[in-house]
Coordinates of C-alpha atoms in Angstrom, one line a residue:
M1 CA 42.0 128.4 125.9
Q2 CA 38.8 129.2 123.8
I3 CA 38.7 131.5 120.5
P4 CA 37.0 134.8 122.4
Q5 CA 33.8 135.3 121.0
T6 CA 34.4 138.5 119.7
T7 CA 37.1 137.1 117.7
L8 CA 35.1 134.5 116.1
E9 CA 32.5 137.2 115.0
T10 CA 35.5 139.3 113.3
L11 CA 37.0 136.5 111.4
Q12 CA 33.3 135.3 110.3
K13 CA 32.4 139.0 109.0
F14 CA 35.5 139.4 107.0
N15 CA 35.9 135.5 106.0
Q16 CA 38.8 135.0 107.5
L17 CA 37.7 132.0 109.7
H18 CA 40.4 129.4 108.5
L19 CA 43.2 131.1 110.2
V20 CA 42.1 129.0 113.6
Q21 CA 40.9 126.2 111.3
F22 CA 43.8 124.3 113.2
W23 CA 43.5 125.3 116.8
D24 CA 43.0 122.1 118.4
E25 CA 46.1 121.1 117.1
L26 CA 47.8 123.9 118.4
S27 CA 49.7 124.2 122.4
Q28 CA 48.8 126.7 124.4
T29 CA 51.4 129.0 123.5
Q30 CA 51.0 128.4 120.0
R31 CA 47.1 129.8 120.4
Q32 CA 48.5 132.5 122.2
Q33 CA 50.7 133.7 119.9
L34 CA 48.2 133.3 117.0
L35 CA 45.7 135.4 118.7
E36 CA 48.2 138.1 119.3
Q37 CA 48.5 138.5 115.5
I38 CA 45.0 138.2 114.8
D39 CA 44.4 140.8 117.1
Q40 CA 46.7 143.2 115.6
L41 CA 45.1 142.9 112.0
D42 CA 43.2 145.7 110.6
F43 CA 40.6 143.9 108.9
P44 CA 38.6 146.4 107.2
L45 CA 42.0 147.7 105.6
I46 CA 43.1 144.3 104.3
Q47 CA 39.9 143.7 102.7
K48 CA 40.2 146.8 101.3
L49 CA 43.4 145.9 99.4
S50 CA 42.8 142.3 98.8
E51 CA 39.5 143.3 96.9
S52 CA 41.1 146.3 94.7
S53 CA 41.6 145.4 91.6
E54 CA 44.7 146.1 90.0
E55 CA 42.9 147.9 87.2
A56 CA 44.8 149.3 84.3
N57 CA 46.1 151.9 84.6
R58 CA 45.4 155.2 82.6
P59 CA 47.8 155.6 79.3
E60 CA 49.4 158.5 80.6
D61 CA 50.3 156.6 84.1
L62 CA 51.8 153.8 82.6
P63 CA 56.2 153.9 83.8
A64 CA 57.0 154.8 80.0
A65 CA 54.5 157.4 79.7
R66 CA 55.4 159.0 82.5
A67 CA 59.0 158.9 82.1
A68 CA 58.6 160.4 78.6
R69 CA 56.7 163.7 80.2
A70 CA 59.3 164.3 83.1
T71 CA 62.5 166.4 83.1
S72 CA 65.4 167.0 85.5
P73 CA 63.9 168.2 88.7
Q74 CA 63.2 171.8 88.8
K75 CA 62.8 172.8 92.4
L76 CA 66.8 172.0 92.6
I77 CA 69.9 173.3 94.2
R78 CA 72.9 171.9 92.8
L79 CA 76.4 172.1 94.2
P80 CA 78.0 175.2 94.2
S81 CA 80.0 176.6 91.5
T82 CA 79.9 180.7 91.6
Q83 CA 80.3 183.0 94.8
R84 CA 76.6 183.5 95.1
E85 CA 76.2 179.6 95.4
R86 CA 78.4 179.3 98.1
D87 CA 77.2 182.2 99.9
A88 CA 74.2 180.7 99.9
Q89 CA 75.4 177.5 101.0
F90 CA 77.2 178.8 103.8
A91 CA 73.7 180.8 104.7
A92 CA 72.1 177.7 104.6
I93 CA 74.8 176.1 106.9
D94 CA 74.2 178.8 109.3
A95 CA 70.2 178.5 109.5
G96 CA 70.9 174.3 109.8
E97 CA 72.9 175.0 112.7
E98 CA 70.5 177.4 114.2
L99 CA 67.7 175.0 114.0
L100 CA 69.9 172.0 115.8
R101 CA 70.8 174.7 118.5
D102 CA 66.9 175.7 118.9
G103 CA 66.1 171.8 119.4
K104 CA 63.8 171.9 116.6
V105 CA 65.5 168.9 114.8
G106 CA 64.6 165.0 115.5
A107 CA 66.9 162.1 113.6
I108 CA 64.7 159.0 112.1
L109 CA 67.3 155.6 111.6
V110 CA 65.5 153.3 109.2
A111 CA 67.0 150.0 110.5
G112 CA 64.4 146.9 109.7
G113 CA 66.4 145.6 107.2
Q114 CA 68.5 142.0 107.7
G115 CA 72.0 141.7 106.5
S116 CA 70.8 138.5 104.5
R117 CA 72.5 139.9 101.6
L118 CA 75.7 140.5 102.9
G119 CA 75.9 136.9 104.2
F120 CA 75.4 138.3 107.5
S121 CA 72.9 137.0 110.0
A122 CA 71.8 139.9 112.5
P123 CA 70.4 143.1 111.5
K124 CA 72.0 145.1 108.9
G125 CA 72.9 148.2 111.2
M126 CA 75.1 145.5 113.6
Y127 CA 77.5 144.9 110.6
P128 CA 80.8 146.0 111.3
I129 CA 81.9 148.6 108.5
G130 CA 84.8 150.2 110.4
P131 CA 88.2 149.8 108.3
I132 CA 90.1 149.4 111.2
S133 CA 87.9 149.3 114.4
D134 CA 85.4 147.0 112.9
R135 CA 82.5 149.7 114.1
S136 CA 79.0 148.7 113.1
L137 CA 77.3 150.5 110.9
F138 CA 75.1 151.6 114.4
Q139 CA 77.7 153.0 116.1
I140 CA 79.5 155.3 113.3
L141 CA 75.7 156.8 112.8
C142 CA 75.3 156.9 116.7
E143 CA 78.5 158.8 117.1
Q144 CA 77.5 161.1 114.3
I145 CA 74.6 162.0 116.6
L146 CA 76.5 162.4 119.8
A147 CA 79.3 164.5 118.3
R148 CA 76.1 166.7 116.6
S149 CA 74.3 167.0 119.6
R150 CA 77.5 168.3 121.4
R151 CA 78.2 171.1 118.9
A152 CA 74.9 171.9 118.7
G153 CA 74.7 171.8 122.4
R154 CA 71.4 170.4 122.4
A155 CA 70.7 166.4 122.1
I156 CA 69.1 165.3 119.0
P157 CA 66.5 163.0 119.6
Y158 CA 66.8 159.3 117.3
F159 CA 63.9 157.7 116.8
I160 CA 64.9 154.3 115.4
M161 CA 62.5 152.2 112.9
T162 CA 62.9 148.6 113.5
S163 CA 60.8 146.0 111.9
E164 CA 59.6 142.5 113.5
A165 CA 62.4 140.8 112.1
T166 CA 65.2 143.0 113.9
H167 CA 63.6 144.7 116.9
I168 CA 64.7 142.4 119.8
Q169 CA 68.2 142.3 118.2
T170 CA 68.6 145.8 117.3
V171 CA 67.6 147.3 121.5
A172 CA 69.6 144.5 123.0
F173 CA 73.0 145.7 121.1
F174 CA 72.3 149.0 121.9
E175 CA 71.7 148.2 125.4
Q176 CA 75.3 145.7 125.3
H177 CA 77.2 149.2 123.7
R178 CA 75.2 151.7 125.9
Y179 CA 73.4 153.6 123.1
F180 CA 77.1 154.6 122.0
G181 CA 77.5 156.9 124.2
L182 CA 74.0 158.8 123.6
N183 CA 71.3 159.6 126.6
E184 CA 68.8 156.6 126.9
D185 CA 65.9 158.9 127.2
D186 CA 67.3 160.5 123.4
V187 CA 66.8 156.9 121.9
F188 CA 62.9 155.9 120.9
F189 CA 63.0 152.4 119.0
F190 CA 59.3 151.8 117.3
Q191 CA 58.7 148.7 115.1
Q192 CA 57.2 149.0 111.9
A193 CA 54.2 147.7 111.3
S194 CA 53.6 144.0 108.9
L195 CA 50.5 143.1 106.6
P196 CA 49.9 139.5 105.9
A197 CA 49.9 138.3 102.9
V198 CA 46.6 137.4 100.8
D199 CA 45.4 134.9 98.6
Q200 CA 45.7 135.8 94.7
A201 CA 42.7 134.3 93.9
T202 CA 40.3 134.3 97.2
G203 CA 41.8 137.7 98.9
R204 CA 41.6 135.1 102.2
I205 CA 44.6 135.5 104.6
L206 CA 48.0 133.1 103.8
M207 CA 48.9 131.2 106.8
E208 CA 52.7 130.3 106.7
R209 CA 51.9 127.6 109.2
I210 CA 49.3 126.5 111.2
D211 CA 49.9 128.7 114.1
R212 CA 51.2 131.6 112.5
I213 CA 49.9 134.2 109.3
A214 CA 52.2 134.9 106.5
T215 CA 53.8 138.5 107.4
S216 CA 55.9 141.0 105.6
P217 CA 56.4 144.7 106.8
D218 CA 54.5 147.2 105.5
G219 CA 57.5 149.3 103.6
H220 CA 59.0 152.6 104.6
G221 CA 55.9 154.1 104.3
G222 CA 54.7 152.3 106.9
M223 CA 57.0 154.7 109.4
L224 CA 54.3 157.3 109.3
R225 CA 51.6 155.1 110.9
A226 CA 54.0 153.6 113.5
L227 CA 55.3 156.8 114.8
Q228 CA 51.3 157.4 115.4
A229 CA 50.5 154.3 116.9
N230 CA 53.7 154.2 119.4
G231 CA 53.0 158.0 120.4
L232 CA 56.3 159.9 119.2
I233 CA 54.5 162.2 117.4
D234 CA 52.8 163.5 120.8
V235 CA 56.9 163.0 122.3
M236 CA 57.9 165.1 119.1
K237 CA 55.1 167.9 119.8
D238 CA 56.3 168.1 123.4
R239 CA 60.2 168.2 122.6
N240 CA 59.3 171.2 119.8
I241 CA 60.7 169.4 117.0
E242 CA 59.6 171.0 113.6
H243 CA 61.7 168.9 111.2
L244 CA 62.7 165.5 111.2
Y245 CA 65.9 163.9 109.3
Y246 CA 65.2 160.7 107.6
H247 CA 68.1 158.3 106.9
Q248 CA 69.1 154.6 106.3
V249 CA 70.9 152.6 108.1
D250 CA 73.1 151.3 105.6
N251 CA 75.1 153.9 104.2
P252 CA 77.8 155.3 106.8
T253 CA 78.9 157.5 104.9
A254 CA 75.8 160.1 105.2
I255 CA 75.6 163.6 107.1
V256 CA 73.5 163.0 109.7
C257 CA 71.4 166.1 110.5
D258 CA 73.5 168.0 107.7
P259 CA 73.2 171.7 108.9
E260 CA 73.4 172.4 105.0
L261 CA 70.3 170.5 104.1
L262 CA 68.4 171.4 107.1
G263 CA 69.2 175.1 105.9
Y264 CA 68.1 174.9 102.5
H265 CA 65.3 172.9 103.7
S266 CA 64.3 175.6 105.9
N267 CA 65.0 178.7 104.6
S268 CA 62.6 177.5 101.1
G269 CA 60.0 176.8 103.0
S270 CA 60.0 172.9 101.9
E271 CA 57.6 170.8 103.7
L272 CA 60.0 167.7 102.3
T273 CA 63.8 167.7 101.3
T274 CA 65.2 165.4 99.3
K275 CA 69.1 165.0 99.1
V276 CA 70.5 163.3 95.8
V277 CA 73.6 162.2 94.3
A278 CA 74.6 162.2 90.3
K279 CA 74.4 159.0 88.9
V280 CA 77.7 157.2 87.8
S281 CA 75.9 155.9 84.4
P282 CA 72.5 155.8 82.8
E283 CA 72.2 152.2 83.5
E284 CA 73.1 152.6 87.3
K285 CA 69.7 151.0 89.1
M286 CA 68.9 153.9 91.2
G287 CA 65.9 156.0 91.6
V288 CA 65.7 159.1 90.4
L289 CA 64.4 162.3 91.2
V290 CA 62.4 164.2 88.3
T291 CA 59.6 166.8 87.5
V292 CA 56.2 165.2 86.3
D293 CA 53.4 167.3 85.2
N294 CA 55.2 170.4 87.8
Q295 CA 55.3 167.5 90.8
T296 CA 58.6 166.6 92.3
Q297 CA 58.1 162.5 92.0
I298 CA 60.7 159.4 92.0
I299 CA 61.0 156.9 89.1
E300 CA 62.2 154.0 90.1
Y301 CA 64.9 152.2 87.9
S302 CA 62.9 149.3 86.9
D303 CA 60.1 152.1 86.0
L304 CA 62.6 153.5 83.5
P305 CA 62.9 152.7 79.9
A306 CA 66.2 152.3 78.7
E307 CA 65.8 154.8 75.8
E308 CA 64.6 157.1 78.5
A309 CA 67.2 156.3 80.8
H310 CA 70.0 157.8 78.2
R311 CA 67.8 160.9 77.2
K312 CA 69.5 164.3 77.0
Q313 CA 68.7 167.8 77.9
A314 CA 69.6 170.8 75.4
D315 CA 72.8 171.3 77.1
G316 CA 73.7 167.6 76.7
S317 CA 73.6 166.2 80.2
Y318 CA 71.3 163.5 81.2
V319 CA 67.8 164.2 81.9
F320 CA 67.8 161.7 84.4
W321 CA 70.7 162.6 86.7
A322 CA 69.5 162.9 90.1
G323 CA 69.7 159.4 91.8
N324 CA 67.7 159.3 95.1
T325 CA 70.1 158.5 98.4
A326 CA 67.3 158.1 100.6
V327 CA 68.2 161.2 102.6
H328 CA 64.8 163.2 103.3
V329 CA 63.7 166.2 105.6
F330 CA 60.3 166.4 106.3
Q331 CA 58.8 169.2 108.4
L332 CA 56.6 167.7 111.2
A333 CA 53.6 169.9 110.2
F334 CA 53.4 167.6 106.9
I335 CA 53.8 164.4 108.2
E336 CA 50.8 165.5 110.3
R337 CA 48.7 166.2 107.4
L338 CA 49.5 162.9 106.2
L339 CA 48.5 160.7 109.0
N340 CA 45.2 163.0 109.9
G341 CA 43.9 161.6 106.4
E342 CA 44.3 164.9 104.3
L343 CA 46.4 163.0 102.2
S344 CA 47.6 159.7 101.9
L345 CA 50.1 157.3 100.7
P346 CA 49.2 154.7 98.2
F347 CA 50.1 150.8 98.4
H348 CA 51.9 149.1 96.2
I349 CA 50.9 145.4 94.9
A350 CA 54.1 142.7 95.1
H351 CA 52.9 139.4 93.5
K352 CA 54.8 137.0 95.2
K353 CA 55.7 132.9 95.3
I354 CA 55.0 132.9 99.4
T355 CA 55.3 129.2 101.1
T356 CA 51.7 128.5 102.9
I357 CA 49.8 125.5 103.8
D358 CA 47.3 123.2 102.3
A359 CA 44.1 122.4 103.4
Q360 CA 45.8 119.4 105.6
G361 CA 47.9 122.0 107.5
N362 CA 50.9 120.5 105.4
P363 CA 53.6 123.0 104.3
F364 CA 54.2 124.2 100.2
T365 CA 56.1 126.1 98.5
P366 CA 54.0 127.2 94.9
D367 CA 55.7 127.1 91.4
T368 CA 54.3 130.9 90.5
P369 CA 53.0 133.8 92.6
N370 CA 50.3 132.8 94.6
G371 CA 49.7 135.6 97.0
R372 CA 50.0 139.1 97.1
K373 CA 51.9 141.3 99.6
F374 CA 51.1 145.3 100.5
E375 CA 53.9 148.0 101.6
Q376 CA 54.0 152.1 100.9
F377 CA 57.0 154.1 100.2
I378 CA 57.8 157.1 102.2
F379 CA 58.7 158.8 98.7
D380 CA 55.6 158.6 97.4
A381 CA 54.7 162.1 99.9
L382 CA 57.1 163.5 97.4
P383 CA 54.2 164.7 94.8
Q384 CA 52.0 165.6 97.9
A385 CA 54.2 168.8 99.2
D386 CA 53.5 172.1 98.7
L387 CA 57.1 172.3 97.8
A388 CA 59.4 169.7 97.7
L389 CA 63.0 170.9 97.6
V390 CA 65.8 168.5 95.8
V391 CA 69.6 169.2 96.8
E392 CA 72.7 167.6 95.3
G393 CA 74.7 166.5 97.3
D394 CA 79.0 165.4 96.8
R395 CA 78.9 161.8 95.8
A396 CA 82.0 160.7 96.9
R397 CA 81.6 162.0 100.7
E398 CA 78.5 161.5 101.0
F399 CA 76.8 158.1 99.5
N400 CA 78.8 154.9 99.4
P401 CA 76.2 152.7 101.2
V402 CA 76.4 149.0 101.9
K403 CA 73.9 146.8 99.7
N404 CA 75.6 143.9 98.2
A405 CA 78.1 141.7 99.3
D406 CA 80.5 142.2 96.8
G407 CA 80.9 144.7 93.5
N408 CA 79.9 148.3 93.6
D409 CA 77.8 149.4 96.7
S410 CA 80.1 146.4 99.5
P411 CA 81.6 146.7 102.3
T412 CA 84.7 146.5 99.8
T413 CA 83.7 149.7 98.3
S414 CA 82.8 151.6 101.7
R415 CA 85.2 151.2 103.6
A416 CA 87.8 152.6 100.9
A417 CA 85.3 155.5 101.0
L418 CA 85.6 156.2 104.7
L419 CA 89.2 155.3 104.4
A420 CA 89.6 157.8 101.4
I421 CA 87.4 160.6 103.1
A422 CA 89.8 160.6 106.1
R423 CA 92.7 160.5 104.1
S424 CA 91.7 163.6 102.3
W425 CA 90.9 165.5 105.4
I426 CA 94.3 164.9 107.3
E427 CA 96.1 165.8 104.2
S428 CA 94.1 169.0 103.9
A429 CA 94.9 169.6 107.3
G430 CA 98.7 169.7 106.7
G431 CA 99.1 166.0 107.9
T432 CA 101.2 163.3 105.9
I433 CA 100.2 159.7 105.7
E434 CA 103.2 157.6 104.5
N435 CA 102.9 154.7 102.0
N436 CA 99.0 154.7 102.2
V437 CA 98.4 153.1 105.3
P438 CA 94.6 153.1 106.4
I439 CA 93.4 155.7 108.7
E440 CA 90.2 156.0 110.3
I441 CA 88.2 159.1 112.0
S442 CA 85.5 158.7 114.6
P443 CA 82.8 161.2 114.3
L444 CA 83.5 161.8 117.8
Y445 CA 87.0 163.1 116.7
A446 CA 85.5 165.0 113.9
L447 CA 82.5 165.3 112.0
D448 CA 84.3 167.0 109.1
R449 CA 87.1 168.4 107.8
D450 CA 87.3 172.2 109.8
E451 CA 87.3 169.8 112.9
V452 CA 90.3 167.6 111.8
Q453 CA 92.4 171.0 110.9
V454 CA 91.6 172.0 114.3
R455 CA 92.5 169.0 116.3
L456 CA 95.1 167.9 114.1
E457 CA 98.8 168.1 115.4
P458 CA 100.8 170.7 112.5
G459 CA 102.9 168.7 110.5
Q460 CA 101.3 165.6 112.1
I461 CA 102.7 161.9 110.0
F462 CA 100.9 158.7 109.9
R463 CA 103.5 155.6 109.5
K464 CA 101.2 153.1 110.8
P465 CA 97.2 152.4 110.7
T466 CA 95.8 154.4 113.1
I467 CA 92.4 155.5 114.4
L468 CA 91.3 158.9 115.3
E469 CA 88.8 158.8 118.0
E470 CA 87.8 160.6 121.0

């Protein structure tokens, strides 16, 4: 197999001929795979990113200066505490349920991560989290989509973003489990793109091996380009979808396609709405929603100086209380504006120690950062929205992610939350749980405490571990 002339010309034009330096040493299969990688590269974008000098930020753009100007989010709906606020909540729920009945809502699941931090060698969505059943994260979330679709009388299309590392296993897992009851025609897998790492000094693309370019996922902000590249924006428009409910795979207690959040979003005319929860402490490592210069933004915990994290408002509450749950609702029209070039998401540069090869093709790992990786963050769309609404959720009910192997935000705390939610629903419906035995509730049995109230037998007593399911 010869290198196509057009490929050679492109590599020469962008000073990347070293990518095929070891061509003669490769097998036919290795050559084919390397050419496929090269063909997928956006060389003009890579050149632009590698040449972008990381100029010193303007003083007002430095993290400390931005945090000093920040206030608690201004376009905000807190948990209801008055009858007027509860009436607005009920109106939002009604509006959200109408959107679902009318088929105006699709859901996007971000599932590109591996479970390596949990000591789990498969995609994180396959992790068993059901306290009794060992249902996977994927199953619990898909059962929510199925139950919500049944309640609405209309299928909710599920757009599942994978990565190069998780795509094949994820699709196979869904096929093995027959899509967890969802119609295969309503589930759309799409893979986020990868970007090559470049040498910090020269801007040349780094090689992981003599037959493979060093790449990494382009961040959750790459979702926008991936949707467009896979023709899914057209699918959404053909299905008359107007709003997209975005959530991540690691939180089994997230309320997927929450009618209340959808209703607040729609009723306000928000282009991008974000669910937040109260941080447990100023030190918690959680990005926060704020208003800076009249724009809704997120400040990452790593960019929030300690003294600012403890700053209080006039009423004694913390300024930086609104923790980001990574649950958003997008207007499809806003996503199209971002894709059509009217707006854009910036690329963030990370300096990393990247295993690569030397001039002889031998692998080596540097002692200091030698390369740049590039990624986009979806929350960078917030300040570009004409209206970006922030809505507070109930932390105990809605935010119990699986991020760490132990301690906070671990499988132990997430399973405990699932059990606590089930217990609360059963007891509020008049049931009794003896000796604190574990009870697990499938979303197909009940999506909320009201459904438990309807389905539970009056005075039912639970004396042994039980799974309430369809």
